[in-house]
């Protein structure tokens, strides 16, 4: 191999490296049935936040938008984002970053960086398309995450392990519906309709709701899930413990 060829090869390699586009995604791996507080960044184009919210709705997450400077004391899970657009014959998304924190500890990160792309034509991406891709990779569908992640000790129902099975499924009565509504009243763009329920009474009441779940989107996808709720003895507020998919009943 001639010296001239080697030199040309190195120059090309350095050129390609300098014009690289980088993307890193660390998907969240913990249960997130709690509301995600998204800290709005007024310096970022409004479309970024709109797309972020839309994808979270489609994937079944609970969230609310808070302003910079607001108290986050009641936010167990928070998310920040930033985005930069550049002009080079056309407007394109040059940088995007979404970070998810739980109690101050990072549990998820998605970052896209084409600031050094130079003449790399791959940098010309639509902002909405890239943001959607990042959010989808960062947030698995909620029911998938909840059934594959290791449950935290606080979410394990020890009474169920000791006593065993639930009662036979039955139609809901007013008290059952009230419990269901308390835990799922802010279910973003997913419409949950409980069809049947079975219960177990030990140091409170365990509820297992057989539920129809329909996304409030143009596609209106329908699935069926079991929603588990625990209502401690002597307390009014029930606790959502998990959601798991089930096969469609005939």
Short mmCIF file of C-alpha atoms in Angstrom, two decimals:
data_model
loop_
_atom_site.label_atom_id
_atom_site.label_comp_id
_atom_site.label_asym_id
_atom_site.label_seq_id
_atom_site.Cartn_x
_atom_site.Cartn_y
_atom_site.Cartn_z
CA UNK A 1 0.00 0.00 0.00
CA UNK A 2 1.54 3.32 -1.11
CA UNK A 3 2.10 6.21 1.26
CA UNK A 4 -0.15 8.39 -0.89
CA UNK A 5 -3.00 5.89 -0.58
CA UNK A 6 -2.54 5.61 3.18
CA UNK A 7 -2.57 9.38 3.51
CA UNK A 8 -5.72 9.66 1.41
CA UNK A 9 -7.39 6.94 3.48
CA UNK A 10 -6.55 8.70 6.75
CA UNK A 11 -7.83 12.03 5.43
CA UNK A 12 -11.13 10.42 4.41
CA UNK A 13 -11.43 8.66 7.75
CA UNK A 14 -10.85 11.89 9.66
CA UNK A 15 -13.34 13.68 7.43
CA UNK A 16 -16.05 11.09 8.06
CA UNK A 17 -15.39 11.14 11.81
CA UNK A 18 -15.67 14.91 11.91
CA UNK A 19 -19.01 14.72 10.08
CA UNK A 20 -20.51 12.06 12.32
CA UNK A 21 -24.02 11.97 13.79
CA UNK A 22 -24.35 10.50 17.27
CA UNK A 23 -27.37 9.02 19.01
CA UNK A 24 -27.58 7.40 22.44
CA UNK A 25 -30.64 5.95 24.17
CA UNK A 26 -30.76 4.44 27.65
CA UNK A 27 -34.38 3.20 28.03
CA UNK A 28 -36.06 3.50 31.40
CA UNK A 29 -36.03 0.21 33.30
CA UNK A 30 -38.13 0.93 36.38
CA UNK A 31 -41.87 0.93 36.96
CA UNK A 32 -43.38 4.29 36.14
CA UNK A 33 -47.05 4.08 37.10
CA UNK A 34 -46.49 7.41 38.87
CA UNK A 35 -47.11 10.70 37.06
CA UNK A 36 -44.12 12.01 35.10
CA UNK A 37 -43.56 15.73 35.64
CA UNK A 38 -42.23 17.24 32.41
CA UNK A 39 -40.40 20.51 33.05
CA UNK A 40 -41.33 22.82 30.18
CA UNK A 41 -38.46 24.61 28.44
CA UNK A 42 -39.80 27.87 26.94
CA UNK A 43 -36.65 28.28 24.83
CA UNK A 44 -37.37 25.12 22.82
CA UNK A 45 -39.80 25.04 19.88
CA UNK A 46 -43.31 24.22 21.08
CA UNK A 47 -43.56 21.25 18.75
CA UNK A 48 -40.94 19.34 20.76
CA UNK A 49 -43.13 19.21 23.87
CA UNK A 50 -46.27 18.48 21.86
CA UNK A 51 -44.67 15.45 20.21
CA UNK A 52 -43.22 14.28 23.53
CA UNK A 53 -46.65 14.39 25.16
CA UNK A 54 -48.37 12.68 22.24
CA UNK A 55 -46.03 9.68 22.29
CA UNK A 56 -46.38 9.32 26.08
CA UNK A 57 -50.18 9.28 25.65
CA UNK A 58 -49.97 6.61 22.98
CA UNK A 59 -47.80 4.44 25.22
CA UNK A 60 -50.08 4.76 28.26
CA UNK A 61 -48.04 6.98 30.57
CA UNK A 62 -49.35 9.43 33.16
CA UNK A 63 -47.79 12.89 32.95
CA UNK A 64 -48.22 16.57 33.64
CA UNK A 65 -46.33 19.66 32.47
CA UNK A 66 -44.76 21.95 35.07
CA UNK A 67 -42.98 25.27 34.62
CA UNK A 68 -39.35 26.00 35.36
CA UNK A 69 -39.09 27.18 38.96
CA UNK A 70 -42.18 25.25 40.11
CA UNK A 71 -41.81 23.04 43.16
CA UNK A 72 -41.05 19.41 42.27
CA UNK A 73 -41.63 18.16 45.81
CA UNK A 74 -44.59 16.02 44.72
CA UNK A 75 -42.88 14.75 41.57
CA UNK A 76 -41.23 11.38 42.15
CA UNK A 77 -40.38 11.19 38.45
CA UNK A 78 -39.29 14.23 36.44
CA UNK A 79 -38.16 14.78 32.88
CA UNK A 80 -36.26 17.60 31.21
CA UNK A 81 -35.68 18.14 27.51
CA UNK A 82 -33.87 20.45 25.13
CA UNK A 83 -33.73 20.86 21.38
CA UNK A 84 -31.72 22.95 18.91
CA UNK A 85 -32.61 23.63 15.28
CA UNK A 86 -30.11 24.79 12.66
CA UNK A 87 -30.37 26.24 9.16
CA UNK A 88 -28.30 24.91 6.26
CA UNK A 89 -30.33 25.32 3.08
CA UNK A 90 -33.22 23.98 5.19
CA UNK A 91 -34.23 23.97 8.84
CA UNK A 92 -33.37 20.74 10.65
CA UNK A 93 -33.15 19.36 14.19
CA UNK A 94 -29.47 19.43 15.13
CA UNK A 95 -29.60 18.40 18.78
CA UNK A 96 -32.14 16.82 21.14
CA UNK A 97 -31.86 15.48 24.67
CA UNK A 98 -34.46 13.99 27.00
CA UNK A 99 -33.54 12.98 30.53
CA UNK A 100 -35.73 11.14 33.05
CA UNK A 101 -35.03 11.25 36.79
CA UNK A 102 -36.53 9.39 39.72
CA UNK A 103 -35.94 11.00 43.10
CA UNK A 104 -32.99 12.87 41.59
CA UNK A 105 -31.37 9.75 40.06
CA UNK A 106 -31.23 9.36 36.30
CA UNK A 107 -33.25 6.38 35.06
CA UNK A 108 -33.38 7.16 31.34
CA UNK A 109 -31.65 9.22 28.66
CA UNK A 110 -32.12 9.86 24.95
CA UNK A 111 -29.69 12.10 23.07
CA UNK A 112 -29.30 12.94 19.39
CA UNK A 113 -26.41 15.10 18.16
CA UNK A 114 -25.72 16.22 14.59
CA UNK A 115 -24.04 19.51 15.51
CA UNK A 116 -20.79 18.27 13.96
CA UNK A 117 -22.43 16.66 10.93
CA UNK A 118 -20.94 19.18 8.50
CA UNK A 119 -21.74 18.04 4.95
CA UNK A 120 -23.29 14.77 6.13
CA UNK A 121 -26.70 14.79 4.42
CA UNK A 122 -28.09 12.48 7.09
CA UNK A 123 -28.49 15.50 9.35
CA UNK A 124 -31.58 16.69 7.49
CA UNK A 125 -34.26 15.03 9.63
CA UNK A 126 -37.71 16.30 10.55
CA UNK A 127 -37.82 17.34 14.18
CA UNK A 128 -41.13 15.59 14.88
CA UNK A 129 -39.90 12.31 13.37
CA UNK A 130 -36.66 12.24 15.35
CA UNK A 131 -38.30 13.31 18.64
CA UNK A 132 -40.93 10.59 18.25
CA UNK A 133 -38.20 8.01 17.61
CA UNK A 134 -36.27 9.08 20.72
CA UNK A 135 -39.32 9.02 22.99
CA UNK A 136 -40.46 5.62 21.69
CA UNK A 137 -37.02 4.14 22.36
CA UNK A 138 -36.78 5.81 25.77
CA UNK A 139 -40.24 4.75 27.01
CA UNK A 140 -41.33 1.14 26.35
CA UNK A 141 -45.12 0.63 26.30
CA UNK A 142 -46.22 0.91 29.92
CA UNK A 143 -47.81 -2.54 30.30
CA UNK A 144 -44.68 -4.20 28.82
CA UNK A 145 -42.40 -2.40 31.26
CA UNK A 146 -44.55 -3.20 34.27
CA UNK A 147 -44.70 -6.90 33.55
CA UNK A 148 -40.98 -7.35 32.81
CA UNK A 149 -39.35 -5.08 35.38
CA UNK A 150 -38.50 -6.46 38.80
CA UNK A 151 -41.10 -5.11 41.24
CA UNK A 152 -39.92 -2.91 44.06
CA UNK A 153 -40.51 -4.33 47.57
CA UNK A 154 -43.23 -1.75 48.20
CA UNK A 155 -45.29 -3.05 45.25
CA UNK A 156 -45.24 -6.72 46.23
CA UNK A 157 -48.50 -7.81 47.80
CA UNK A 158 -47.30 -10.22 50.50
CA UNK A 159 -50.87 -11.03 51.51
CA UNK A 160 -51.51 -12.46 48.05
CA UNK A 161 -48.44 -14.68 48.33
CA UNK A 162 -49.60 -16.10 51.66
CA UNK A 163 -53.32 -16.50 51.10
CA UNK A 164 -53.42 -17.31 47.39
CA UNK A 165 -56.20 -16.92 44.86
CA UNK A 166 -58.81 -14.28 44.27
CA UNK A 167 -62.56 -14.73 44.30
CA UNK A 168 -64.39 -15.61 41.10
CA UNK A 169 -64.85 -12.74 38.66
CA UNK A 170 -68.10 -10.81 39.03
CA UNK A 171 -69.76 -7.66 37.78
CA UNK A 172 -68.69 -4.41 39.40
CA UNK A 173 -70.76 -2.69 42.06
CA UNK A 174 -70.63 1.01 42.93
CA UNK A 175 -67.79 0.60 45.47
CA UNK A 176 -65.65 -1.30 42.95
CA UNK A 177 -66.15 1.40 40.33
CA UNK A 178 -65.25 4.10 42.84
CA UNK A 179 -61.95 2.37 43.65
CA UNK A 180 -61.16 1.94 39.95
CA UNK A 181 -61.88 5.59 39.16
CA UNK A 182 -59.64 6.78 41.99
CA UNK A 183 -56.51 5.15 40.56
CA UNK A 184 -57.15 5.72 36.85
CA UNK A 185 -58.94 9.05 36.65
CA UNK A 186 -55.95 10.76 34.95
CA UNK A 187 -55.04 8.07 32.44
CA UNK A 188 -53.81 10.44 29.71
CA UNK A 189 -55.04 9.23 26.30
CA UNK A 190 -55.97 5.69 27.29
CA UNK A 191 -59.61 4.96 28.03
CA UNK A 192 -59.98 2.14 30.58
CA UNK A 193 -63.32 0.37 31.00
CA UNK A 194 -63.51 -2.25 33.79
CA UNK A 195 -65.59 -5.26 32.75
CA UNK A 196 -65.19 -7.69 35.67
CA UNK A 197 -63.50 -7.76 39.06
CA UNK A 198 -62.28 -10.34 41.56
CA UNK A 199 -61.15 -9.52 45.08
CA UNK A 200 -59.11 -10.79 47.99
CA UNK A 201 -59.52 -9.47 51.53
CA UNK A 202 -56.47 -9.53 53.82
CA UNK A 203 -55.31 -6.44 55.77
CA UNK A 204 -57.29 -4.50 53.21
CA UNK A 205 -58.66 -5.44 49.80
CA UNK A 206 -56.85 -6.54 46.64
CA UNK A 207 -58.74 -5.83 43.41
CA UNK A 208 -58.08 -7.51 40.09
CA UNK A 209 -59.98 -5.67 37.34
CA UNK A 210 -60.43 -7.29 33.95
CA UNK A 211 -60.34 -4.17 31.79
CA UNK A 212 -60.76 -2.99 28.23
CA UNK A 213 -58.07 -0.46 27.26
CA UNK A 214 -58.56 1.76 24.21
CA UNK A 215 -56.13 4.46 23.10
CA UNK A 216 -57.75 7.82 22.36
CA UNK A 217 -55.83 8.30 19.13
CA UNK A 218 -56.82 8.17 15.44
CA UNK A 219 -55.92 4.45 15.38
CA UNK A 220 -58.00 3.70 18.53
CA UNK A 221 -56.15 0.49 19.35
CA UNK A 222 -57.96 -1.82 21.76
CA UNK A 223 -56.44 -4.36 24.15
CA UNK A 224 -57.38 -6.10 27.38
CA UNK A 225 -55.43 -5.91 30.63
CA UNK A 226 -55.61 -6.89 34.27
CA UNK A 227 -55.32 -3.90 36.57
CA UNK A 228 -54.28 -4.71 40.13
CA UNK A 229 -55.21 -2.35 42.96
CA UNK A 230 -54.66 -2.58 46.71
CA UNK A 231 -56.74 -0.64 49.22
CA UNK A 232 -55.16 -0.78 52.71
CA UNK A 233 -57.41 -1.41 55.68
CA UNK A 234 -58.60 1.84 57.25
CA UNK A 235 -57.38 4.02 54.37
CA UNK A 236 -59.48 5.71 51.70
CA UNK A 237 -56.89 5.96 48.94
CA UNK A 238 -56.30 2.81 46.86
CA UNK A 239 -52.90 2.07 45.27
CA UNK A 240 -52.30 0.95 41.69
CA UNK A 241 -49.80 -1.93 41.90
CA UNK A 242 -49.47 -3.22 38.34
CA UNK A 243 -51.02 -3.56 34.90
CA UNK A 244 -50.55 -6.70 32.83
CA UNK A 245 -51.85 -7.67 29.38
CA UNK A 246 -54.22 -10.62 28.94
CA UNK A 247 -55.50 -12.59 25.99
CA UNK A 248 -58.79 -11.46 24.53
CA UNK A 249 -61.69 -13.31 26.12
CA UNK A 250 -64.11 -14.95 23.72
#
